[in-house]
Coordinates of C-alpha atoms in Angstrom, one line a residue:
M5 CA -5.3 122.9 48.9
N6 CA -7.9 120.3 50.2
F7 CA -10.6 122.8 49.4
F8 CA -9.3 123.1 45.9
I9 CA -9.4 119.3 45.4
K10 CA -12.9 119.1 46.6
Q11 CA -14.0 121.8 44.2
L12 CA -12.4 120.0 41.4
N13 CA -14.2 116.8 42.3
A14 CA -17.5 118.7 42.4
D15 CA -17.0 120.0 38.9
A16 CA -15.7 116.7 37.4
Q17 CA -18.9 115.9 35.7
E18 CA -18.9 119.2 33.8
N19 CA -15.4 118.5 32.5
A20 CA -15.7 115.0 31.0
A21 CA -13.9 115.6 27.7
A22 CA -10.4 115.3 29.3
P23 CA -8.8 113.7 32.5
E24 CA -9.1 116.0 35.4
V25 CA -5.7 117.2 37.0
V26 CA -5.5 118.0 40.7
E27 CA -2.7 119.3 42.9
A28 CA -1.4 117.3 45.8
P29 CA 1.7 118.1 48.0
T30 CA 4.8 115.8 48.0
A31 CA 6.7 114.7 51.1
T32 CA 9.8 116.5 50.3
T33 CA 9.0 119.7 48.4
N34 CA 5.4 120.6 49.2
A35 CA 5.1 121.5 45.4
P36 CA 1.9 120.7 43.6
V37 CA 1.9 117.4 41.7
A38 CA -0.4 116.3 38.9
V39 CA -2.7 113.5 39.9
A40 CA -4.9 111.8 37.3
A41 CA -8.5 111.5 38.4
P42 CA -10.5 108.4 37.5
A43 CA -12.1 108.6 34.1
P44 CA -15.8 109.5 34.3
V45 CA -18.5 107.6 32.7
A46 CA -19.1 108.9 29.2
E47 CA -22.3 110.9 29.0
P48 CA -23.8 113.2 26.4
V49 CA -22.2 116.6 26.4
V50 CA -24.7 119.3 27.2
E51 CA -23.6 122.8 26.3
T52 CA -24.2 125.5 28.8
A53 CA -23.8 129.2 29.0
H54 CA -20.4 129.0 30.8
D55 CA -18.5 126.6 28.6
D56 CA -15.8 129.2 28.0
F57 CA -14.9 129.4 31.7
D58 CA -11.2 128.8 32.6
W59 CA -11.5 126.1 35.2
S60 CA -7.7 126.0 35.7
I61 CA -8.1 129.0 38.1
D62 CA -10.0 128.6 41.4
K63 CA -11.6 131.3 43.3
R64 CA -8.3 131.7 45.3
N65 CA -6.3 132.4 42.2
V66 CA -4.2 129.2 42.4
S67 CA -2.8 128.0 39.2
N68 CA -2.7 124.4 38.1
Y69 CA 0.6 123.5 36.4
S70 CA 1.3 121.0 33.7
K71 CA 3.7 118.1 34.3
E72 CA 6.6 119.8 32.5
E73 CA 6.1 123.1 34.4
K74 CA 5.9 121.2 37.7
L75 CA 9.2 119.5 37.1
K76 CA 10.8 122.8 36.1
Y77 CA 9.6 124.5 39.3
D78 CA 10.6 121.5 41.5
E79 CA 14.1 121.8 40.3
V80 CA 14.3 125.5 40.9
Y81 CA 12.9 124.9 44.4
E82 CA 15.4 122.2 45.3
N83 CA 18.3 124.3 44.1
T84 CA 17.5 126.9 46.7
F85 CA 18.7 124.5 49.6
V86 CA 22.3 123.2 50.4
Q87 CA 22.8 119.5 49.8
I88 CA 24.4 118.0 53.0
E89 CA 25.3 114.5 54.3
D90 CA 25.7 113.1 57.8
G91 CA 29.2 113.6 59.1
E92 CA 29.9 116.6 56.7
I93 CA 31.7 119.6 58.1
L94 CA 30.6 123.0 56.9
K95 CA 30.4 126.6 58.1
G96 CA 27.2 128.3 59.3
D97 CA 26.1 131.6 60.8
I98 CA 24.7 132.2 64.2
V99 CA 21.2 133.6 63.6
G100 CA 19.8 133.5 67.1
L101 CA 20.8 132.9 70.7
T102 CA 18.6 131.5 73.5
K103 CA 19.5 130.9 77.1
T104 CA 20.7 127.4 76.3
D105 CA 21.3 127.1 72.6
A106 CA 22.7 128.9 69.5
V107 CA 20.6 128.8 66.3
I108 CA 22.8 128.0 63.4
N109 CA 21.9 128.6 59.7
I110 CA 23.9 126.4 57.3
G111 CA 21.6 127.1 54.3
F112 CA 19.6 124.0 54.8
K113 CA 15.8 123.7 54.8
S114 CA 15.8 124.3 58.5
D115 CA 18.2 125.8 61.1
G116 CA 20.0 123.7 63.7
L117 CA 20.5 124.1 67.4
I118 CA 23.9 123.7 69.2
S119 CA 24.1 123.9 73.0
L120 CA 26.0 126.9 74.4
N121 CA 28.2 124.4 76.4
E122 CA 30.1 123.8 73.1
F123 CA 31.0 127.5 73.0
R124 CA 32.5 127.8 76.5
D125 CA 35.9 128.5 74.9
V126 CA 34.5 131.4 72.9
Q127 CA 34.4 134.8 74.6
G128 CA 31.7 137.3 73.4
L129 CA 29.6 134.9 71.3
K130 CA 27.1 137.0 69.2
I131 CA 24.6 136.8 66.4
G132 CA 26.4 136.9 63.0
D133 CA 29.4 135.0 64.1
E134 CA 30.5 132.3 61.7
V135 CA 31.3 128.8 63.1
E136 CA 32.3 125.5 61.8
V137 CA 30.0 122.6 62.6
M138 CA 29.5 118.9 61.8
V139 CA 26.2 117.5 60.6
V140 CA 25.5 114.8 63.0
E141 CA 22.0 114.0 61.6
K142 CA 20.0 115.8 58.9
E143 CA 16.9 114.8 60.7
D144 CA 16.8 113.2 64.1
R145 CA 13.8 111.5 65.7
G146 CA 12.1 114.9 66.3
G147 CA 12.7 115.9 62.7
N148 CA 15.3 118.5 63.7
L149 CA 18.7 119.2 62.1
H150 CA 21.4 117.9 64.5
L151 CA 24.6 119.9 64.4
S152 CA 27.8 119.8 66.7
R153 CA 30.6 122.3 66.9
K154 CA 32.5 120.1 69.3
S155 CA 32.5 117.2 66.8
A156 CA 33.7 119.5 64.1
R157 CA 36.6 120.7 66.3
I158 CA 37.6 117.2 67.2
F159 CA 37.6 116.1 63.6
R160 CA 39.7 119.1 62.5
A161 CA 42.0 118.5 65.5
W162 CA 42.5 114.9 64.6
E163 CA 43.4 115.8 61.1
R164 CA 46.0 118.2 62.4
I165 CA 47.4 115.8 64.9
M166 CA 47.8 113.1 62.3
E167 CA 49.6 115.7 60.1
V168 CA 52.1 116.8 62.8
H169 CA 52.7 113.2 63.8
K170 CA 54.0 112.5 60.3
T171 CA 56.0 115.7 60.1
G172 CA 57.3 115.7 63.7
E173 CA 56.3 119.3 64.1
V174 CA 56.3 120.7 67.7
I175 CA 52.9 121.7 68.9
T176 CA 51.5 123.6 71.9
G177 CA 48.9 122.3 74.3
T178 CA 47.4 123.0 77.6
V179 CA 47.4 120.5 80.5
T180 CA 43.8 120.4 81.6
S181 CA 43.8 117.7 84.3
K182 CA 45.6 114.9 86.0
T183 CA 44.7 111.2 85.4
K184 CA 46.0 107.8 86.4
G185 CA 49.6 107.5 85.1
G186 CA 49.9 111.0 83.6
L187 CA 48.1 114.2 82.4
I188 CA 45.4 115.1 79.9
V189 CA 46.5 117.7 77.4
D190 CA 44.2 119.8 75.2
V191 CA 45.8 120.0 71.7
F192 CA 43.8 121.8 69.0
G193 CA 40.7 121.3 71.1
M194 CA 41.1 117.5 71.4
E195 CA 42.2 115.6 74.6
T196 CA 45.5 113.8 74.3
F197 CA 47.4 111.7 76.9
L198 CA 50.8 112.7 78.4
P199 CA 52.3 109.7 80.3
G200 CA 54.1 110.5 83.5
S201 CA 57.3 109.1 82.0
Q202 CA 57.1 111.5 79.1
I203 CA 56.8 114.7 81.2
D204 CA 60.5 115.2 81.8
V205 CA 63.9 113.4 81.6
K206 CA 63.9 113.4 85.4
P207 CA 61.3 111.3 87.3
V208 CA 58.2 113.4 88.2
T209 CA 56.1 112.6 91.2
D210 CA 54.0 115.7 91.6
Y211 CA 51.7 115.9 88.5
D212 CA 49.6 118.7 90.0
Q213 CA 52.3 121.3 89.3
F214 CA 51.7 121.0 85.5
V215 CA 47.9 121.4 85.5
N216 CA 46.7 124.5 83.6
K217 CA 50.3 125.0 82.2
T218 CA 50.8 125.5 78.5
M219 CA 53.7 123.5 77.2
E220 CA 55.3 122.3 73.9
F221 CA 54.9 118.7 72.9
K222 CA 55.5 116.2 70.1
V223 CA 53.0 113.6 69.0
V224 CA 54.7 110.3 69.6
K225 CA 51.9 107.8 69.0
I226 CA 48.4 107.7 67.5
N227 CA 45.6 105.2 67.3
E228 CA 43.4 105.8 64.3
A229 CA 40.9 103.2 65.3
I230 CA 39.9 105.0 68.5
K231 CA 41.3 108.4 67.6
N232 CA 43.6 108.6 70.5
A233 CA 47.0 110.3 70.6
V234 CA 50.0 110.3 73.0
V235 CA 52.2 113.3 73.3
S236 CA 55.6 113.8 74.9
H237 CA 57.4 116.8 76.4
K238 CA 60.4 114.6 77.3
A239 CA 61.1 114.0 73.6
L240 CA 61.7 117.8 73.1
I241 CA 64.1 117.9 76.1
E242 CA 65.9 114.8 74.8
S243 CA 66.3 116.2 71.4
D244 CA 67.8 119.4 72.9
I245 CA 70.0 117.3 75.2
E246 CA 71.1 115.2 72.3
A247 CA 72.3 118.3 70.5
Q248 CA 74.1 119.5 73.6
R249 CA 75.5 116.1 74.1
A250 CA 76.9 116.0 70.6
E251 CA 78.4 119.4 71.1
I252 CA 80.0 118.5 74.5
I253 CA 81.4 115.2 73.3
G254 CA 83.0 116.9 70.4
K255 CA 85.0 119.1 72.8
L256 CA 85.8 116.4 75.4
E257 CA 89.4 115.5 76.3
K258 CA 90.8 113.2 78.9
G259 CA 91.9 115.2 81.9
Q260 CA 89.4 117.9 81.2
V261 CA 87.8 119.4 84.3
L262 CA 84.0 120.0 84.1
E263 CA 81.3 121.1 86.5
G264 CA 78.4 118.8 87.0
T265 CA 75.4 118.3 89.2
V266 CA 74.7 115.0 91.0
K267 CA 71.4 113.8 89.5
N268 CA 71.3 110.2 90.8
I269 CA 73.2 108.1 93.4
T270 CA 73.5 104.3 93.3
D271 CA 75.5 101.7 95.2
F272 CA 78.2 101.7 92.6
G273 CA 78.6 105.5 92.0
A274 CA 76.9 108.8 91.2
F275 CA 75.5 110.0 87.9
M276 CA 76.5 113.6 87.0
D277 CA 74.6 116.0 84.7
L278 CA 77.3 117.8 82.7
G279 CA 74.8 120.2 81.1
G280 CA 72.9 117.9 78.7
L281 CA 75.3 115.0 79.0
D282 CA 75.5 112.4 81.8
G283 CA 78.7 111.0 83.2
L284 CA 79.4 108.3 85.8
L285 CA 81.5 109.0 88.9
Y286 CA 82.4 105.5 90.1
I287 CA 82.6 104.9 93.9
T288 CA 86.3 104.1 93.6
D289 CA 87.0 107.4 92.0
I290 CA 85.1 109.5 94.6
S291 CA 87.6 109.4 97.4
W292 CA 91.2 108.2 98.0
G293 CA 89.9 106.6 101.2
R294 CA 87.5 103.7 101.5
I295 CA 83.8 104.5 101.5
S296 CA 80.9 102.0 101.6
H297 CA 78.4 104.2 99.7
P298 CA 78.7 107.3 97.5
S299 CA 76.2 109.1 99.7
E300 CA 78.9 109.4 102.4
V301 CA 80.7 112.0 100.2
V302 CA 78.2 113.4 97.6
K303 CA 74.6 114.5 97.9
M304 CA 71.8 114.9 95.4
D305 CA 71.8 118.1 93.3
Q306 CA 75.3 118.9 94.6
K307 CA 77.5 120.8 92.1
L308 CA 81.0 119.3 91.9
Q309 CA 84.2 119.8 89.8
V310 CA 85.1 116.5 88.2
V311 CA 87.8 115.4 85.8
V312 CA 87.2 113.3 82.6
L313 CA 89.0 110.0 83.0
D314 CA 87.7 108.3 79.9
F315 CA 84.9 108.5 77.3
D316 CA 83.4 106.5 74.5
D317 CA 82.0 108.4 71.5
D318 CA 79.9 105.4 70.3
K319 CA 78.4 104.4 73.5
K320 CA 78.3 108.0 74.8
R321 CA 79.8 107.0 78.1
I322 CA 81.9 109.3 80.2
S323 CA 83.9 108.1 83.2
L324 CA 84.5 110.9 85.8
G325 CA 86.8 111.3 88.8
L326 CA 86.7 113.4 91.9
K327 CA 89.6 112.2 93.9
Q328 CA 92.0 112.7 91.0
L329 CA 91.6 116.5 91.6
T330 CA 93.7 116.1 94.8
P331 CA 97.2 114.7 95.2
H332 CA 97.5 111.0 96.1
P333 CA 97.8 110.8 99.9
W334 CA 100.9 108.5 99.6
D335 CA 102.7 111.4 97.8
V336 CA 102.1 113.8 100.7
L337 CA 102.7 111.6 103.7
P338 CA 103.6 113.4 107.0
E339 CA 107.3 113.9 107.5
G340 CA 107.1 112.2 110.9
L341 CA 105.7 108.9 109.5
A342 CA 108.5 106.4 109.5
E343 CA 109.4 102.9 110.6
G344 CA 109.1 102.6 114.4
S345 CA 106.7 105.5 114.7
V346 CA 103.3 105.0 116.4
V347 CA 100.2 105.7 114.4
K348 CA 96.5 105.5 115.0
G349 CA 94.1 104.0 112.5
K350 CA 90.5 102.8 111.9
V351 CA 89.7 99.3 110.7
V352 CA 88.4 99.6 107.2
N353 CA 88.9 96.0 105.9
I354 CA 89.3 92.6 107.5
E355 CA 90.7 89.5 105.8
D356 CA 91.6 86.1 107.1
Y357 CA 95.3 87.1 107.2
G358 CA 94.8 90.4 109.0
A359 CA 93.2 93.8 109.1
F360 CA 93.8 97.1 107.3
L361 CA 94.0 100.2 109.3
E362 CA 93.4 103.6 107.6
I363 CA 95.9 106.0 108.9
Q364 CA 94.5 108.9 106.8
P365 CA 92.2 108.8 103.8
G366 CA 93.9 106.7 101.1
V367 CA 96.8 105.5 103.4
E368 CA 96.4 102.1 104.9
G369 CA 98.6 99.7 106.7
L370 CA 98.2 95.9 107.3
V371 CA 98.2 94.3 110.8
H372 CA 99.0 90.7 110.1
V373 CA 97.6 88.1 112.4
S374 CA 101.1 87.3 113.6
E375 CA 101.4 90.9 114.8
I376 CA 98.2 91.0 116.9
T377 CA 99.5 89.3 120.1
W378 CA 102.7 87.8 121.5
A379 CA 100.9 84.6 122.1
N380 CA 101.6 81.7 119.7
T381 CA 98.0 80.6 119.7
P382 CA 96.1 80.9 116.4
I383 CA 93.9 84.0 116.1
N384 CA 91.0 84.6 113.7
A385 CA 91.3 88.2 112.5
K386 CA 87.6 88.4 111.7
E387 CA 86.7 87.5 115.3
F388 CA 89.4 89.8 116.8
F389 CA 88.7 93.0 114.7
K390 CA 85.5 94.9 114.0
L391 CA 85.0 97.4 111.2
G392 CA 85.3 101.0 112.5
D393 CA 87.3 100.1 115.6
E394 CA 90.4 102.2 116.2
Y395 CA 93.8 100.9 117.3
E396 CA 97.3 102.3 117.9
A397 CA 100.0 100.4 116.2
K398 CA 103.7 100.6 115.5
V399 CA 105.0 101.0 111.9
V400 CA 107.1 97.9 111.2
T401 CA 107.8 98.5 107.5
L402 CA 107.1 101.4 105.1
D403 CA 107.5 101.4 101.3
K404 CA 106.4 104.7 99.8
D405 CA 107.1 103.6 96.3
A406 CA 105.0 100.5 96.5
R407 CA 102.6 102.3 98.8
K408 CA 102.6 99.6 101.4
M409 CA 102.9 99.7 105.2
S410 CA 102.9 96.9 107.8
L411 CA 101.8 97.6 111.3
S412 CA 102.1 95.8 114.7
I413 CA 99.8 95.9 117.7
K414 CA 101.7 93.5 119.9
Q415 CA 104.9 95.6 119.6
M416 CA 103.1 98.4 121.5
T417 CA 103.8 96.3 124.7
E418 CA 107.0 94.5 125.9
D419 CA 107.3 90.9 124.9
P420 CA 106.1 89.0 128.0
W421 CA 108.0 85.8 126.9
N422 CA 111.3 87.5 127.9
T423 CA 110.4 86.8 131.6
I424 CA 108.2 83.8 131.2
E425 CA 110.2 81.5 133.5
T426 CA 110.0 84.0 136.4
K427 CA 106.3 84.6 136.2
Y428 CA 105.1 81.2 135.1
P429 CA 107.6 78.5 136.4
D430 CA 107.0 74.8 135.9
G431 CA 104.5 73.4 138.4
S432 CA 102.9 76.8 139.2
K433 CA 99.2 77.0 139.4
H434 CA 97.1 79.8 137.8
K435 CA 93.7 80.7 136.6
G436 CA 93.1 81.4 132.9
L437 CA 90.4 82.4 130.4
V438 CA 89.3 79.8 127.8
K439 CA 89.8 81.6 124.4
N440 CA 89.4 78.8 121.9
I441 CA 88.4 75.1 121.8
T442 CA 89.5 72.6 119.2
P443 CA 88.8 68.9 119.0
Y444 CA 92.1 68.1 120.5
G445 CA 92.4 70.7 123.3
V446 CA 91.5 73.9 125.0
F447 CA 93.5 77.2 124.5
V448 CA 93.8 79.2 127.7
E449 CA 95.0 82.8 128.0
L450 CA 96.8 83.6 131.2
E451 CA 97.4 87.3 130.2
P452 CA 97.5 89.1 126.9
G453 CA 100.2 87.4 124.8
I454 CA 100.7 84.5 127.2
G455 CA 98.7 81.3 126.9
G456 CA 98.9 77.6 126.3
M457 CA 96.9 74.5 125.6
I458 CA 95.3 71.9 127.8
H459 CA 95.2 68.6 125.8
I460 CA 91.9 66.8 125.9
S461 CA 93.6 63.9 127.8
D462 CA 94.7 66.3 130.5
L463 CA 91.2 67.6 131.5
S464 CA 90.2 64.7 133.8
W465 CA 91.7 61.6 135.3
L466 CA 88.5 59.6 135.2
K467 CA 86.4 60.7 132.3
R468 CA 87.0 60.5 128.5
F469 CA 85.5 63.3 126.5
N470 CA 84.5 63.2 122.8
H471 CA 85.2 66.9 122.6
P472 CA 86.6 69.4 125.1
S473 CA 83.4 71.5 124.9
D474 CA 81.7 68.7 126.8
Y475 CA 83.8 69.8 129.8
V476 CA 84.4 73.6 129.4
K477 CA 83.1 76.5 127.2
V478 CA 84.7 79.5 125.6
G479 CA 84.7 82.5 127.9
E480 CA 84.8 80.4 131.1
H481 CA 87.7 80.5 133.6
I482 CA 89.6 77.3 134.4
D483 CA 92.3 76.4 136.9
I484 CA 95.6 75.2 135.3
I485 CA 99.0 74.1 136.2
I486 CA 102.2 74.8 134.1
L487 CA 103.5 71.4 132.8
S488 CA 106.3 72.7 130.6
I489 CA 107.6 75.8 128.9
D490 CA 108.8 76.0 125.3
K491 CA 110.3 79.6 125.2
E492 CA 111.7 79.2 121.7
N493 CA 108.4 78.3 120.1
R494 CA 106.4 80.4 122.6
K495 CA 104.3 77.5 123.8
L496 CA 103.1 76.5 127.2
Q497 CA 101.8 73.0 128.0
L498 CA 99.1 73.3 130.6
G499 CA 97.2 70.7 132.6
H500 CA 94.1 70.6 134.6
K501 CA 93.7 67.1 136.0
Q502 CA 97.2 67.3 137.4
L503 CA 95.9 69.7 140.1
E504 CA 94.7 66.5 141.8
E505 CA 96.3 63.2 142.7
D506 CA 95.9 60.4 140.2
P507 CA 93.0 58.3 141.6
W508 CA 93.8 55.3 139.5
N509 CA 96.6 54.3 141.9
A510 CA 94.1 53.9 144.7
L511 CA 91.4 52.3 142.6
E512 CA 93.5 49.5 141.2
D513 CA 92.5 47.2 144.1
T514 CA 88.9 48.3 144.2
F515 CA 88.4 47.5 140.6
A516 CA 90.5 44.4 140.4
I517 CA 89.8 41.9 137.6
G518 CA 86.9 39.7 138.6
T519 CA 85.2 42.2 140.9
I520 CA 81.6 43.0 140.3
H521 CA 80.1 46.6 140.4
E522 CA 76.8 48.3 139.7
G523 CA 77.0 50.4 136.6
T524 CA 74.8 52.6 134.4
V525 CA 75.0 52.7 130.6
T526 CA 75.4 56.4 129.6
R527 CA 76.2 55.9 125.8
K528 CA 75.8 53.0 123.5
D529 CA 76.7 52.3 119.9
D530 CA 77.4 49.4 117.6
K531 CA 80.8 48.7 119.2
G532 CA 79.6 48.7 122.8
A533 CA 78.6 50.9 125.7
T534 CA 80.1 53.4 128.1
V535 CA 79.3 52.5 131.7
Q536 CA 79.3 54.9 134.6
L537 CA 80.9 53.2 137.7
P538 CA 81.3 54.3 141.3
Y539 CA 83.9 57.0 142.3
G540 CA 83.3 58.8 139.0
L541 CA 85.1 56.2 136.8
E542 CA 83.9 55.1 133.4
G543 CA 84.3 51.7 131.8
F544 CA 83.7 50.2 128.5
A545 CA 81.6 47.1 127.8
P546 CA 82.0 45.6 124.3
A547 CA 78.8 44.8 122.5
R548 CA 79.1 41.0 123.0
H549 CA 79.4 41.6 126.7
L550 CA 76.0 43.4 126.9
N551 CA 73.9 40.3 126.4
K552 CA 71.5 39.5 129.2
Q553 CA 70.4 36.0 130.3
D554 CA 67.0 36.4 128.6
G555 CA 68.7 36.9 125.2
K556 CA 68.2 40.7 125.1
Q557 CA 70.8 43.4 125.4
I558 CA 71.3 46.1 128.0
V559 CA 70.1 49.5 126.7
A560 CA 71.1 53.1 127.4
E561 CA 70.2 54.4 130.9
E562 CA 69.9 50.9 132.2
T563 CA 71.6 49.9 135.4
A564 CA 73.1 46.4 135.8
P565 CA 75.9 44.5 137.5
F566 CA 79.2 44.4 135.5
V567 CA 82.4 42.3 136.1
V568 CA 85.8 43.8 135.5
I569 CA 87.6 41.7 132.9
E570 CA 90.5 44.2 132.2
F571 CA 92.0 47.0 134.3
D572 CA 94.9 49.1 132.7
R573 CA 96.1 51.9 135.0
N574 CA 98.5 53.3 132.5
E575 CA 95.9 53.6 129.7
K576 CA 93.2 54.5 132.2
R577 CA 91.0 51.9 130.8
I578 CA 88.5 49.5 132.4
V579 CA 86.8 46.8 130.3
L580 CA 83.6 45.4 131.7
S581 CA 81.1 42.6 131.0
H582 CA 77.6 42.0 132.1
T583 CA 77.3 38.7 130.2
R584 CA 80.0 37.1 132.3
V585 CA 78.2 38.0 135.5
W586 CA 75.3 35.7 134.8
E587 CA 77.5 33.2 132.9
Q588 CA 79.8 33.0 136.0
A589 CA 76.8 32.7 138.3
A590 CA 75.4 29.9 136.1
A591 CA 78.8 28.2 136.1
E592 CA 79.1 28.5 139.8
E593 CA 75.7 27.0 140.2
R594 CA 76.6 24.2 137.9
E595 CA 79.8 23.7 139.9
A596 CA 77.9 23.7 143.2
V597 CA 75.5 21.0 141.8
K598 CA 78.5 19.0 140.7
K599 CA 80.2 19.5 144.1
E600 CA 77.1 18.4 145.9
A601 CA 76.8 15.4 143.7
R602 CA 80.4 14.5 144.5
V603 CA 79.7 14.9 148.2
E604 CA 76.7 12.7 148.0
A605 CA 78.7 10.1 146.0
D606 CA 81.5 10.2 148.6
K607 CA 78.9 9.6 151.4
T608 CA 77.5 6.7 149.5
K609 CA 80.9 5.2 149.0
K610 CA 81.7 5.6 152.6
A611 CA 78.5 3.9 153.7
V612 CA 79.0 1.0 151.3
K613 CA 82.5 0.6 152.6
A614 CA 81.3 0.6 156.2
V615 CA 78.7 -2.1 155.4
Q616 CA 81.3 -4.1 153.6
A617 CA 83.7 -3.8 156.5
K618 CA 81.0 -5.0 158.9
V619 CA 80.2 -7.9 156.7
E620 CA 83.9 -8.9 156.3
K621 CA 84.5 -8.6 160.0
T622 CA 81.6 -10.9 160.9
T623 CA 82.6 -13.5 158.4
L624 CA 86.2 -13.7 159.7
G625 CA 85.0 -13.9 163.2
D626 CA 82.8 -16.7 162.5
L627 CA 85.6 -18.5 160.8
S628 CA 87.9 -17.9 163.8
A629 CA 85.2 -19.2 166.2
L630 CA 84.7 -22.2 164.0
A631 CA 88.4 -22.8 164.0
D632 CA 88.5 -22.6 167.8
I633 CA 85.7 -25.0 168.1
R634 CA 87.4 -27.3 165.7
A635 CA 90.6 -27.1 167.6
K636 CA 88.9 -27.8 170.8
L637 CA 87.1 -30.7 169.2
E638 CA 90.3 -32.0 167.9
G639 CA 91.9 -31.6 171.3
G640 CA 89.2 -33.5 173.1
E641 CA 89.5 -36.2 170.8
G642 CA 93.2 -36.5 171.6
E643 CA 92.7 -36.6 175.3
A644 CA 90.2 -39.2 174.8
K645 CA 92.5 -41.3 173.0

């Protein structure tokens, strides 16, 4: 073609009468196109011998077409090819096979290649086979036609999946692999998701058992945006079960006996599969006897005959019973069971007022707390009995109609209170076991059924306890003395301190009022302090009597002198004062000072009196002497006369 154009240019000067037309290829059809050559400069026409030569034909016999002819032939050429668009699905023939690809002719300008990997599901692929493909790109970067069989299959599969989702049609698929939370299922050549919860009506833990299995499904959910579908096998089972359930419910009657399989066990009962319909066997309807969990009687997948107790058509609930298939145990009691007979039972329930013994499944008797022991001391049934323990007991009352029975454990032995005065006379000493402690005393058991109480005030002569547990603990043994017997009320008054002489009689002189003793404060509160004194005695010092001379108060664990300000032998009480100790000392000191001052004053008075006596005696003597002299003088004068 290039040569043809050059030849035309070379002869252009010889053909100046009209515009020269040359052929050039187009980008799409490669057909010749008329191109107008530049107009030559007008020159005089010179005739030659070959003016009649047909220049429209070159030496290769290629024709030059007019514009109209060119358009006509272009249209004919274009109509020989299939018009396609990207994403279009059409059929093509396999025209060639290589080691890696299949050559597909779809009637386009060029053939397309599809990898053989997309034909792995086809056995015996050969030239001439017709396949459905999708046009991915009419012309990729390499100028090739890009086709895909896989994309076409997925597109057709999605159309089919959307259709069956609307119609609810059952489809068949193959489980290809396991994934997180479920399985991947091939449906119409497209991967769909089967959640683990949609595999079966029963919980499934082993997903591997379903891989490579072909199963029936329903499309339950689609996502058009991402072309994703969820399928369910469980929905098919449930629809079948629903049909069976409706059929079974339509035939149900109360009292009807059915066979079921235990499919689930809970704390409150067992769920039974009745062949497409579930029923609940409550724990209270499993056995006439007491059970703590249904698994004690029934097992998973166990087949049982059960009776229909009740059912609800609307809520589709069925209540089943197992124990009702056997007679009530109270209706078939042994002939030998009567009042006064001895039975053996297991503790199945414990209440504050007593314990229930199961004599046989469904038959129970109550052992009241008053029938546990002959002792009159209070007993806590929950501390005395343990679930599962077995006891022998005597039947006290039996009411078959009311299905009630009372039992007694204490009546299995003779009443020890009948000979209480002989075995435990007043003043006798014994050793007992501490069974219980209350704020007001200690309960001591001397033997089963015999016991009494030691009042808190009878524990010690010398000490006062806030609680008996400060002196003795439960489970310890303690020496006691029988103080009194109340046979009618089955009570013993016990003592412990009475085992020794009352030391208060001997200590009355030692701790007389006004005596001072060293004491240690053991406890202190707002009212005062408890003081530990010699010989094991305790005294009490009121708060105002704890003041020290420096203005502070005596504190706990401090030792100081105390003076006895009150001693009550009958009430076993000693009242002390530390304050009076130093106040009394100060008073005595002041009294001593006053006494000394009085002595000094007396001495002074005596000295003054002595001096005065001497002065008076001298004066009188002088007067007497003067009188004598005067008398003598007067006598001499007389003689002289």
